[in-house]
Tab-separated table of C-alpha atoms and ligand atoms in Angstrom:
chain	number	residue	atom	x	y	z
O	219	MET	CA	-35.099	-229.804	-79.164
O	220	LEU	CA	-35.074	-226.077	-78.809
O	221	ASN	CA	-31.807	-224.285	-78.706
O	222	ILE	CA	-32.020	-222.842	-75.176
O	223	ASN	CA	-29.661	-221.533	-72.439
O	224	LEU	CA	-30.692	-220.744	-69.025
O	225	ASN	CA	-26.870	-221.065	-67.936
O	226	SER	CA	-26.148	-217.056	-70.180
O	227	PRO	CA	-25.606	-213.297	-68.640
O	228	ALA	CA	-28.650	-212.613	-70.385
O	229	PHE	CA	-30.606	-215.525	-69.340
O	230	PHE	CA	-29.830	-214.549	-64.925
O	231	ALA	CA	-30.213	-210.649	-66.000
O	232	ASP	CA	-34.068	-211.573	-67.406
O	233	PRO	CA	-35.438	-214.869	-67.727
O	234	TYR	CA	-39.050	-213.795	-68.654
O	235	PRO	CA	-38.259	-213.466	-72.981
O	236	LEU	CA	-37.062	-216.919	-72.630
O	237	TYR	CA	-40.159	-218.487	-70.788
O	238	ALA	CA	-42.006	-217.113	-72.036
O	239	ARG	CA	-40.812	-218.467	-75.832
O	240	LEU	CA	-40.922	-222.105	-74.333
O	241	ARG	CA	-44.337	-221.525	-72.499
O	242	ASN	CA	-45.464	-220.558	-76.742
O	243	ASP	CA	-43.082	-222.948	-78.028
O	244	ALA	CA	-42.311	-225.815	-76.292
O	245	PRO	CA	-44.436	-226.351	-73.153
O	246	VAL	CA	-42.896	-229.634	-71.512
O	247	CYS	CA	-39.221	-228.748	-72.428
O	248	PRO	CA	-36.761	-231.554	-72.911
O	249	LEU	CA	-33.341	-230.196	-70.506
O	250	MET	CA	-31.441	-232.956	-70.676
O	251	PRO	CA	-31.810	-237.794	-71.142
O	252	GLY	CA	-35.150	-237.646	-68.898
O	253	ILE	CA	-35.250	-233.740	-67.274
O	254	TRP	CA	-38.389	-231.898	-68.481
O	255	LEU	CA	-39.129	-228.072	-68.092
O	256	ALA	CA	-42.663	-227.044	-67.193
O	257	THR	CA	-43.680	-223.745	-68.566
O	258	ARG	CA	-47.045	-222.981	-68.164
O	259	HIS	CA	-49.395	-222.808	-65.025
O	260	GLU	CA	-52.164	-224.608	-65.935
O	261	ASP	CA	-49.000	-227.663	-66.615
O	262	ALA	CA	-47.446	-226.241	-63.237
O	263	ASN	CA	-50.616	-227.068	-61.411
O	264	ARG	CA	-51.213	-229.723	-62.132
O	265	ILE	CA	-47.489	-231.833	-62.153
O	266	LEU	CA	-47.549	-230.131	-58.090
O	267	ARG	CA	-50.919	-232.070	-57.241
O	268	ASP	CA	-50.949	-235.115	-58.863
O	269	PRO	CA	-49.963	-237.973	-56.672
O	270	GLY	CA	-48.272	-239.739	-59.989
O	271	PHE	CA	-45.415	-236.822	-59.589
O	272	GLY	CA	-42.984	-236.693	-56.250
O	273	LYS	CA	-39.970	-237.167	-55.285
O	274	ASP	CA	-36.855	-239.231	-54.688
O	275	PHE	CA	-33.743	-237.501	-53.145
O	276	LEU	CA	-31.192	-240.260	-53.267
O	277	ALA	CA	-31.695	-241.791	-56.255
O	278	GLY	CA	-30.829	-238.508	-57.854
O	279	VAL	CA	-28.051	-238.291	-56.180
O	280	ALA	CA	-27.061	-242.116	-56.665
O	281	ARG	CA	-26.952	-241.240	-59.907
O	282	ARG	CA	-24.795	-237.696	-60.193
O	283	TYR	CA	-22.167	-238.823	-56.978
O	284	GLY	CA	-22.808	-242.865	-57.090
O	285	THR	CA	-24.238	-244.873	-54.335
O	286	ASP	CA	-21.665	-244.657	-51.893
O	287	THR	CA	-22.041	-240.486	-51.538
O	288	VAL	CA	-25.990	-241.217	-50.440
O	289	LYS	CA	-24.305	-242.609	-47.112
O	290	GLU	CA	-22.713	-238.798	-46.343
O	291	PRO	CA	-24.006	-236.773	-42.873
O	292	ALA	CA	-25.998	-234.085	-45.384
O	293	PHE	CA	-27.766	-236.131	-47.484
O	294	GLN	CA	-28.573	-238.710	-45.357
O	295	MET	CA	-29.424	-235.346	-42.668
O	296	VAL	CA	-31.887	-234.067	-45.987
O	297	ASN	CA	-32.734	-237.226	-46.919
O	298	ARG	CA	-35.357	-236.876	-43.803
O	299	PHE	CA	-36.866	-233.630	-45.296
O	300	MET	CA	-40.099	-233.168	-45.491
O	301	LEU	CA	-39.901	-231.568	-48.400
O	302	LEU	CA	-38.083	-234.665	-49.792
O	303	MET	CA	-40.761	-237.554	-48.579
O	304	ASN	CA	-43.843	-239.115	-50.448
O	305	PRO	CA	-47.119	-240.123	-48.066
O	306	PRO	CA	-47.609	-241.895	-46.442
O	307	GLU	CA	-44.266	-240.413	-44.343
O	308	HIS	CA	-45.321	-236.978	-45.496
O	309	THR	CA	-48.403	-236.424	-44.011
O	310	ARG	CA	-47.226	-237.790	-41.070
O	311	LEU	CA	-43.883	-235.517	-40.643
O	312	ARG	CA	-45.726	-232.099	-42.038
O	313	THR	CA	-48.894	-232.877	-39.499
O	314	LEU	CA	-46.484	-233.102	-36.725
O	315	VAL	CA	-44.519	-230.500	-37.288
O	316	SER	CA	-47.697	-228.333	-38.727
O	317	LYS	CA	-48.679	-228.957	-35.043
O	318	ALA	CA	-45.720	-227.416	-33.127
O	319	PHE	CA	-45.341	-225.135	-36.523
O	320	GLY	CA	-48.535	-223.247	-36.577
O	321	VAL	CA	-49.324	-222.316	-32.187
O	322	LYS	CA	-47.446	-219.181	-32.552
O	323	GLN	CA	-50.423	-216.039	-34.228
O	324	ALA	CA	-50.400	-213.883	-36.494
O	325	PRO	CA	-49.535	-210.725	-34.480
O	326	GLU	CA	-46.944	-212.522	-31.995
O	327	LEU	CA	-44.492	-213.790	-35.135
O	328	ARG	CA	-45.717	-209.771	-37.121
O	329	HIS	CA	-44.066	-208.208	-33.475
O	330	LEU	CA	-41.068	-211.336	-33.678
O	331	ALA	CA	-39.854	-209.883	-37.575
O	332	GLN	CA	-40.402	-206.319	-36.733
O	333	ARG	CA	-38.731	-206.354	-33.607
O	334	GLU	CA	-35.501	-207.763	-35.694
O	335	ALA	CA	-36.240	-205.636	-38.110
O	336	ASN	CA	-35.772	-202.739	-36.717
O	337	ARG	CA	-32.386	-204.077	-34.448
O	338	LEU	CA	-31.458	-204.591	-38.153
O	339	VAL	CA	-32.328	-201.150	-39.498
O	340	ASP	CA	-30.878	-199.207	-35.858
O	341	GLY	CA	-27.530	-200.960	-37.091
O	342	PHE	CA	-26.936	-199.508	-40.456
O	343	ILE	CA	-29.069	-196.075	-40.011
O	344	GLU	CA	-26.337	-193.520	-38.721
O	345	GLN	CA	-24.586	-194.580	-41.495
O	346	GLY	CA	-26.832	-193.025	-44.642
O	347	ARG	CA	-25.714	-196.482	-46.842
O	348	THR	CA	-25.237	-200.193	-46.768
O	349	ASP	CA	-25.846	-202.925	-48.711
O	350	LEU	CA	-29.554	-204.644	-47.727
O	351	VAL	CA	-28.684	-207.539	-49.353
O	352	LYS	CA	-25.815	-208.173	-45.972
O	353	THR	CA	-27.186	-206.124	-43.689
O	354	PHE	CA	-31.007	-206.778	-43.594
O	355	ALA	CA	-32.496	-208.969	-45.957
O	356	TYR	CA	-30.257	-212.254	-45.548
O	357	PRO	CA	-30.065	-211.979	-40.954
O	358	LEU	CA	-33.392	-211.021	-41.296
O	359	PRO	CA	-34.960	-214.677	-41.144
O	360	VAL	CA	-32.338	-216.108	-39.302
O	361	ARG	CA	-32.964	-213.748	-36.183
O	362	VAL	CA	-36.784	-214.531	-36.748
O	363	ILE	CA	-35.714	-218.753	-36.835
O	364	CYS	CA	-33.803	-218.594	-34.318
O	365	ALA	CA	-35.894	-216.602	-32.352
O	366	LEU	CA	-38.467	-218.709	-32.736
O	367	LEU	CA	-36.287	-221.652	-31.630
O	368	ASP	CA	-35.176	-219.259	-29.039
O	369	ILE	CA	-31.667	-219.841	-29.197
O	370	ARG	CA	-28.590	-217.434	-28.933
O	371	LEU	CA	-28.183	-214.929	-31.609
O	372	GLU	CA	-23.985	-215.943	-31.828
O	373	ASP	CA	-25.200	-218.756	-33.319
O	374	SER	CA	-27.880	-217.350	-35.986
O	375	LEU	CA	-24.544	-216.339	-37.365
O	376	ARG	CA	-23.124	-219.854	-37.545
O	377	PHE	CA	-25.807	-221.263	-39.349
O	378	GLN	CA	-25.916	-218.065	-41.486
O	379	GLU	CA	-22.925	-220.154	-42.945
O	380	GLU	CA	-24.011	-223.542	-42.819
O	381	THR	CA	-27.008	-223.566	-44.260
O	382	GLN	CA	-24.966	-222.013	-46.504
O	383	ALA	CA	-23.091	-225.172	-47.165
O	384	LEU	CA	-25.995	-227.119	-46.744
O	385	VAL	CA	-27.928	-226.146	-49.293
O	386	LYS	CA	-25.410	-226.508	-52.124
O	387	VAL	CA	-26.876	-230.723	-52.528
O	388	PHE	CA	-29.807	-229.370	-53.482
O	389	GLU	CA	-28.235	-227.492	-56.918
O	390	LEU	CA	-28.900	-229.009	-60.080
O	391	SER	CA	-25.749	-229.771	-61.059
O	392	PRO	CA	-22.857	-231.636	-59.842
O	393	ILE	CA	-21.288	-229.863	-56.605
O	394	SER	CA	-17.719	-230.565	-55.622
O	395	PRO	CA	-16.308	-233.006	-52.739
O	396	ALA	CA	-14.884	-229.851	-51.001
O	397	GLU	CA	-18.447	-228.848	-51.491
O	398	ILE	CA	-19.998	-232.291	-50.378
O	399	GLU	CA	-17.659	-231.940	-47.347
O	400	ALA	CA	-18.501	-228.792	-46.393
O	401	ALA	CA	-22.088	-229.672	-46.292
O	402	ASN	CA	-21.127	-232.840	-44.150
O	403	ARG	CA	-19.677	-230.385	-41.420
O	404	ALA	CA	-22.615	-228.355	-41.231
O	405	ALA	CA	-25.268	-231.000	-41.076
O	406	ARG	CA	-22.297	-232.769	-38.377
O	407	ASP	CA	-23.107	-229.701	-36.349
O	408	PHE	CA	-25.860	-228.780	-36.569
O	409	ASP	CA	-26.540	-232.612	-35.114
O	410	ASP	CA	-24.728	-231.999	-32.238
O	411	TYR	CA	-26.195	-228.880	-31.477
O	412	PHE	CA	-29.724	-229.688	-31.737
O	413	ARG	CA	-28.747	-232.645	-29.847
O	414	THR	CA	-27.711	-231.107	-27.231
O	415	VAL	CA	-30.117	-227.541	-26.968
O	416	CYS	CA	-33.229	-230.905	-27.277
O	417	ARG	CA	-31.882	-232.102	-24.241
O	418	LYS	CA	-32.394	-228.974	-22.064
O	419	ARG	CA	-35.668	-229.268	-23.328
O	420	ARG	CA	-36.875	-232.172	-22.872
O	421	LYS	CA	-35.322	-231.425	-18.891
O	422	ASN	CA	-37.184	-227.204	-18.835
O	423	PRO	CA	-39.292	-227.285	-21.472
O	424	GLY	CA	-39.899	-223.882	-22.715
O	425	THR	CA	-42.929	-221.938	-25.267
O	426	ASP	CA	-40.240	-222.272	-27.891
O	427	LEU	CA	-40.487	-224.261	-31.357
O	428	ILE	CA	-38.593	-227.213	-29.696
O	429	SER	CA	-39.626	-227.580	-27.055
O	430	LEU	CA	-43.104	-227.323	-29.158
O	431	LEU	CA	-41.656	-230.297	-31.576
O	432	LEU	CA	-41.167	-232.797	-28.234
O	433	GLN	CA	-44.327	-232.197	-27.289
O	434	ALA	CA	-46.236	-232.326	-30.480
O	435	GLU	CA	-48.487	-235.708	-31.236
O	436	GLU	CA	-51.299	-237.331	-33.243
O	437	GLY	CA	-52.552	-240.099	-31.831
O	438	GLU	CA	-49.282	-242.328	-29.699
O	439	ASP	CA	-47.532	-240.600	-32.169
O	440	ARG	CA	-44.292	-238.068	-31.244
O	441	LEU	CA	-41.043	-236.623	-33.550
O	442	ASN	CA	-38.146	-238.643	-32.655
O	443	GLU	CA	-35.093	-236.854	-32.321
O	444	ASP	CA	-33.193	-237.350	-35.388
O	445	GLU	CA	-36.771	-236.297	-37.218
O	446	ILE	CA	-36.962	-233.245	-34.466
O	447	ILE	CA	-33.084	-232.166	-35.983
O	448	ALA	CA	-33.838	-232.677	-39.904
O	449	SER	CA	-36.636	-230.328	-39.528
O	450	VAL	CA	-35.655	-227.483	-37.176
O	451	ALA	CA	-31.894	-227.968	-40.515
O	452	LEU	CA	-35.189	-227.728	-43.243
O	453	LEU	CA	-37.024	-224.375	-42.147
O	454	PHE	CA	-33.305	-222.596	-41.845
O	455	LEU	CA	-32.658	-224.311	-45.347
O	456	VAL	CA	-35.746	-223.075	-46.593
O	457	GLY	CA	-37.238	-220.693	-44.301
O	458	HIS	CA	-33.900	-217.979	-44.855
O	459	GLU	CA	-32.486	-218.477	-48.585
O	460	THR	CA	-36.063	-218.040	-49.977
O	461	THR	CA	-36.943	-214.853	-48.280
O	462	ALA	CA	-33.902	-213.349	-48.173
O	463	ASN	CA	-33.460	-213.601	-52.117
O	464	MET	CA	-37.322	-212.704	-52.504
O	465	LEU	CA	-37.587	-209.506	-49.276
O	466	GLY	CA	-34.348	-208.167	-51.849
O	467	ASN	CA	-36.116	-209.206	-55.611
O	468	ALA	CA	-39.406	-207.212	-53.381
O	469	LEU	CA	-37.328	-203.654	-52.780
O	470	LEU	CA	-35.552	-203.917	-56.338
O	471	THR	CA	-39.154	-204.052	-58.525
O	472	LEU	CA	-40.425	-201.341	-55.821
O	473	PHE	CA	-37.157	-199.158	-57.293
O	474	ARG	CA	-37.859	-200.031	-60.652
O	475	HIS	CA	-41.508	-198.988	-60.435
O	476	PRO	CA	-41.165	-195.995	-59.033
O	477	ASP	CA	-45.367	-195.313	-59.926
O	478	GLN	CA	-46.399	-198.003	-57.313
O	479	LEU	CA	-43.870	-197.377	-55.197
O	480	ALA	CA	-45.506	-194.228	-54.900
O	481	LEU	CA	-48.651	-195.425	-54.031
O	482	LEU	CA	-47.236	-198.159	-50.995
O	483	LYS	CA	-45.900	-194.879	-49.514
O	484	GLU	CA	-48.727	-193.579	-50.022
O	485	ASN	CA	-50.664	-196.053	-48.315
O	486	LEU	CA	-48.758	-198.165	-46.577
O	487	SER	CA	-51.679	-200.834	-45.633
O	488	LEU	CA	-51.363	-201.511	-49.333
O	489	LEU	CA	-47.791	-203.912	-47.983
O	490	PRO	CA	-49.754	-207.462	-48.797
O	491	GLN	CA	-50.822	-207.093	-51.370
O	492	VAL	CA	-47.692	-205.299	-52.694
O	493	VAL	CA	-45.673	-208.731	-51.339
O	494	ASN	CA	-48.338	-210.889	-53.602
O	495	GLU	CA	-47.444	-208.974	-56.683
O	496	CYS	CA	-44.003	-208.953	-55.841
O	497	LEU	CA	-44.428	-212.713	-55.063
O	498	ARG	CA	-45.942	-213.607	-58.554
O	499	TYR	CA	-44.021	-211.537	-60.872
O	500	GLU	CA	-40.165	-211.561	-58.976
O	501	THR	CA	-40.722	-214.751	-57.081
O	502	SER	CA	-37.272	-216.079	-55.784
O	503	VAL	CA	-37.785	-220.228	-55.939
O	504	HIS	CA	-38.202	-220.703	-59.633
O	505	ILE	CA	-38.192	-224.320	-59.520
O	506	ALA	CA	-39.917	-227.063	-57.627
O	507	ALA	CA	-38.798	-230.873	-58.750
O	508	ARG	CA	-40.696	-233.874	-58.913
O	509	VAL	CA	-40.508	-237.935	-60.660
O	510	ALA	CA	-42.803	-239.238	-62.227
O	511	MET	CA	-44.003	-242.308	-60.385
O	512	ARG	CA	-45.174	-243.651	-63.598
O	513	ASP	CA	-45.626	-242.888	-67.159
O	514	ILE	CA	-47.482	-239.170	-67.760
O	515	ALA	CA	-48.550	-238.240	-70.444
O	516	ILE	CA	-48.955	-233.844	-69.814
O	517	GLY	CA	-49.964	-232.197	-73.111
O	518	ALA	CA	-47.454	-233.326	-75.945
O	519	VAL	CA	-45.288	-234.838	-73.926
O	520	THR	CA	-44.933	-237.855	-72.717
O	521	VAL	CA	-43.655	-238.390	-69.464
O	522	LYS	CA	-41.437	-241.548	-68.600
O	523	GLN	CA	-41.355	-242.989	-65.283
O	524	GLY	CA	-38.587	-242.252	-62.976
O	525	GLU	CA	-38.009	-239.463	-65.509
O	526	THR	CA	-37.759	-235.686	-62.759
O	527	VAL	CA	-39.871	-232.290	-64.008
O	528	TYR	CA	-38.848	-229.485	-62.881
O	529	ILE	CA	-42.060	-226.728	-62.502
O	530	ASN	CA	-40.854	-223.744	-63.450
O	531	LEU	CA	-42.624	-221.629	-61.070
O	532	GLY	CA	-41.163	-217.591	-62.209
O	533	ALA	CA	-42.435	-219.084	-65.890
O	534	ALA	CA	-45.953	-220.512	-64.467
O	535	ASN	CA	-46.594	-217.016	-62.528
O	536	ARG	CA	-46.070	-214.989	-65.401
O	537	ASP	CA	-48.853	-216.743	-67.752
O	538	PRO	CA	-50.691	-214.853	-69.338
O	539	GLU	CA	-53.435	-217.467	-70.012
O	540	VAL	CA	-53.733	-216.239	-66.041
O	541	PHE	CA	-52.745	-213.237	-65.853
O	542	SER	CA	-53.331	-209.953	-68.284
O	543	ASN	CA	-50.169	-207.967	-69.289
O	544	PRO	CA	-47.977	-210.608	-66.471
O	545	ASP	CA	-44.853	-209.153	-67.524
O	546	ARG	CA	-46.288	-205.731	-65.937
O	547	PHE	CA	-45.529	-204.996	-61.957
O	548	LEU	CA	-49.340	-203.552	-61.029
O	549	ILE	CA	-50.235	-204.189	-56.826
O	550	GLU	CA	-53.549	-203.299	-57.683
O	551	ARG	CA	-54.035	-206.270	-59.752
O	552	PRO	CA	-56.982	-207.350	-60.377
O	553	GLU	CA	-56.350	-211.707	-60.446
O	554	LEU	CA	-56.743	-213.693	-57.176
O	555	ALA	CA	-53.231	-213.653	-55.442
O	556	SER	CA	-54.341	-217.433	-54.713
O	557	LYS	CA	-53.635	-218.061	-58.423
O	558	THR	CA	-49.910	-217.355	-58.296
O	559	LEU	CA	-47.149	-220.386	-57.330
O	560	PRO	CA	-44.518	-218.751	-55.584
O	561	PHE	CA	-45.119	-221.291	-52.786
O	562	GLY	CA	-46.192	-224.224	-54.626
O	563	GLY	CA	-49.169	-226.773	-53.959
O	564	GLY	CA	-50.692	-229.990	-53.636
O	565	ILE	CA	-49.377	-231.134	-50.561
O	566	HIS	CA	-45.871	-230.048	-50.435
O	567	TYR	CA	-47.373	-226.003	-50.439
O	568	CYS	CA	-44.794	-223.806	-48.349
O	569	LEU	CA	-45.500	-224.521	-44.493
O	570	GLY	CA	-44.270	-221.255	-43.948
O	571	ALA	CA	-46.065	-218.839	-46.795
O	572	ARG	CA	-47.579	-217.178	-42.844
O	573	LEU	CA	-44.571	-216.781	-41.970
O	574	ALA	CA	-43.057	-215.359	-44.903
O	575	ARG	CA	-44.961	-213.294	-45.538
O	576	ILE	CA	-45.251	-212.144	-42.893
O	577	GLU	CA	-41.754	-210.842	-42.599
O	578	LEU	CA	-41.903	-209.418	-45.783
O	579	GLU	CA	-44.879	-206.510	-44.719
O	580	THR	CA	-42.532	-206.715	-42.595
O	581	ALA	CA	-39.519	-205.312	-43.692
O	582	LEU	CA	-40.915	-203.320	-45.990
O	583	GLY	CA	-43.167	-201.795	-44.357
O	584	ILE	CA	-39.575	-201.182	-41.616
O	585	LEU	CA	-37.741	-199.825	-43.971
O	586	PHE	CA	-39.884	-197.564	-45.687
O	587	ARG	CA	-41.668	-195.894	-42.726
O	588	ARG	CA	-37.863	-195.975	-41.145
O	589	LEU	CA	-36.004	-194.428	-44.417
O	590	PRO	CA	-38.118	-192.297	-46.511
O	591	GLN	CA	-35.730	-191.431	-48.795
O	592	LEU	CA	-34.428	-194.526	-49.127
O	593	GLN	CA	-33.210	-195.101	-52.980
O	594	LEU	CA	-30.872	-198.159	-54.499
O	595	GLU	CA	-27.850	-198.246	-56.313
O	596	ASN	CA	-27.634	-199.667	-59.800
O	597	ILE	CA	-30.694	-200.363	-60.545
O	598	ASP	CA	-30.546	-201.159	-64.288
O	599	ASN	CA	-28.185	-203.199	-63.789
O	600	PRO	CA	-28.707	-205.474	-60.286
O	601	SER	CA	-26.183	-208.378	-59.698
O	602	TRP	CA	-28.480	-211.681	-59.846
O	603	LYS	CA	-26.701	-214.619	-58.272
O	604	PRO	CA	-26.226	-216.919	-61.320
O	605	THR	CA	-28.990	-219.986	-60.915
O	606	LEU	CA	-31.883	-221.497	-61.993
O	607	THR	CA	-33.520	-222.682	-58.958
O	608	ILE	CA	-32.842	-219.391	-56.833
O	609	ARG	CA	-33.870	-216.266	-58.203
O	610	GLY	CA	-31.608	-213.364	-56.146
O	611	LEU	CA	-29.151	-210.842	-56.550
O	612	ASP	CA	-25.385	-210.789	-54.698
O	613	TYR	CA	-25.599	-207.454	-53.087
O	614	LEU	CA	-28.086	-204.415	-53.312
O	615	GLU	CA	-26.462	-201.025	-52.192
O	616	ALA	CA	-28.281	-198.505	-50.706
O	617	TYR	CA	-28.071	-194.968	-49.640
O	618	TRP	CA	-30.660	-192.147	-47.652
T	1225	HEM	C1	-40.514	-215.876	-50.369
T	1225	HEM	C2	-40.148	-217.008	-48.827
T	1225	HEM	C3	-40.269	-218.183	-49.423
T	1225	HEM	C4	-41.062	-218.633	-50.902
T	1225	HEM	C5	-40.491	-218.181	-52.012
T	1225	HEM	C6	-40.799	-219.831	-50.310
T	1225	HEM	C7	-41.146	-220.873	-51.673
T	1225	HEM	C8	-41.113	-222.498	-51.262
T	1225	HEM	C9	-41.975	-224.073	-51.813
T	1225	HEM	C10	-42.254	-223.102	-53.463
T	1225	HEM	C11	-42.012	-224.711	-51.501
T	1225	HEM	C12	-43.001	-226.128	-52.415
T	1225	HEM	C13	-41.340	-226.776	-53.257
T	1225	HEM	C14	-42.081	-228.700	-53.427
T	1225	HEM	O1	-42.774	-228.360	-53.438
T	1225	HEM	O2	-41.153	-229.494	-54.133
T	1225	HEM	C15	-41.813	-224.622	-50.515
T	1225	HEM	C16	-42.093	-225.226	-49.206
T	1225	HEM	C17	-41.738	-225.669	-48.032
T	1225	HEM	N1	-40.878	-223.922	-47.298
T	1225	HEM	FE1	-41.762	-222.665	-48.143
T	1225	HEM	N2	-40.925	-220.889	-49.055
T	1225	HEM	C18	-41.138	-220.162	-48.527
T	1225	HEM	C19	-40.225	-219.749	-47.116
T	1225	HEM	C20	-40.413	-220.240	-46.221
T	1225	HEM	C21	-40.142	-219.749	-44.849
T	1225	HEM	C22	-40.182	-218.721	-44.123
T	1225	HEM	C23	-40.196	-221.470	-44.522
T	1225	HEM	C24	-40.676	-221.641	-42.568
T	1225	HEM	C25	-39.498	-220.971	-41.787
T	1225	HEM	C26	-41.045	-222.597	-44.917
T	1225	HEM	C27	-41.121	-223.767	-45.395
T	1225	HEM	C28	-40.690	-224.619	-46.208
T	1225	HEM	C29	-41.299	-226.172	-45.240
T	1225	HEM	C30	-40.678	-226.978	-44.298
T	1225	HEM	C31	-41.577	-226.809	-46.629
T	1225	HEM	C32	-41.920	-228.176	-46.988
T	1225	HEM	C33	-43.443	-228.504	-47.570
T	1225	HEM	C34	-43.526	-229.973	-47.224
T	1225	HEM	O3	-42.253	-230.900	-47.851
T	1225	HEM	O4	-45.030	-230.382	-47.025
T	1225	HEM	N3	-40.379	-221.541	-46.374
T	1225	HEM	N4	-41.800	-223.228	-49.903
């Protein structure tokens, strides 16, 4: 077994040298009994699309915390997330939710993201400095989701905290009883709040996402209230941490590469390419997990039925077999953006990829237009979150 430390400050500061070693020496590496880490692009791509790999969230919870914990409200709610389902339940839920989620067209989403990003910049522009993670990257995706759901801005603050409590149930290492209780409180509060909203929208439908979810149908089939509430919670959860951390990572990456930043500032129409390259070079979601439904060989290794594979998207995005000079940040990179895997692949491909790209392009564009003198502090030694699954910054002090 390779001697690797995925929990050290050096790893969190720069995980890519270790990822390179793993891709070379142990592309499907045993992390602990029954858990593997896959780092090559080819393997990641295959596992994401292979129906022999699926999800079994509650079995993992029972293994880690005991069978009683499975009944707790937080785990029950999360278990209704499409993200954690297998076909045919996943196919049904995703089809219905996509119908509602896909209604708003790109210009409308862009307009919404612009409005919210401008409001946030209005809030701090006079101060001359701010922590961009706290005042911009985190609130922006929450405000966008709240606007899509047509719920009050005050509630967005509450949901920002609650999603952070609920997201803990995905942690790979066991969380404390107090953290489980906080996640349960968040799940109950979410449930109460959105059940009331659902009732109101049934009586007075609008053009918001909840009204659209209530109306979505496929043949005779519709979503029930539990499914709508869980799907809204999922959108808050996955649409929030992912995009917020990605925005911080993109800003840091650009300031660490002044020649590339200069190219962008000269020509803001490069924004879609910039976002693609940021998503490849410093993506926020590093791990997607799958469980083997039967024994499956990957290269020299056999993953046994019931064992888990952590697909390392961050490592796959830097695989030299697919990307030339993968450790260089090049916004005019010749390889197709479609080869990068920041949004996963196969049946669970990120449902919010279009929205995430729009939010990122809009947020960066507005910052560089409105704060042309923007500078970041401490770009050589930033404070990275100590997690393997999500890569992101604790804070990002900026001045102008
Ligand atoms: C930069 C931002 C984002 C990144 C890097 C990202 C990444 C991902 C990844 C890797 C997956 C697949 C996980 C797996 O295969 O197990 C996923 C799934 C998903 N994402 Fe995103 N995401 C982002 C933003 C968003 C946003 C803004 C939304 C919606 C508001 C969203 C909604 C979803 C949903 C609903 C799924 C589950 C799809 C399914 O299971 O069929 N994501 N995302």
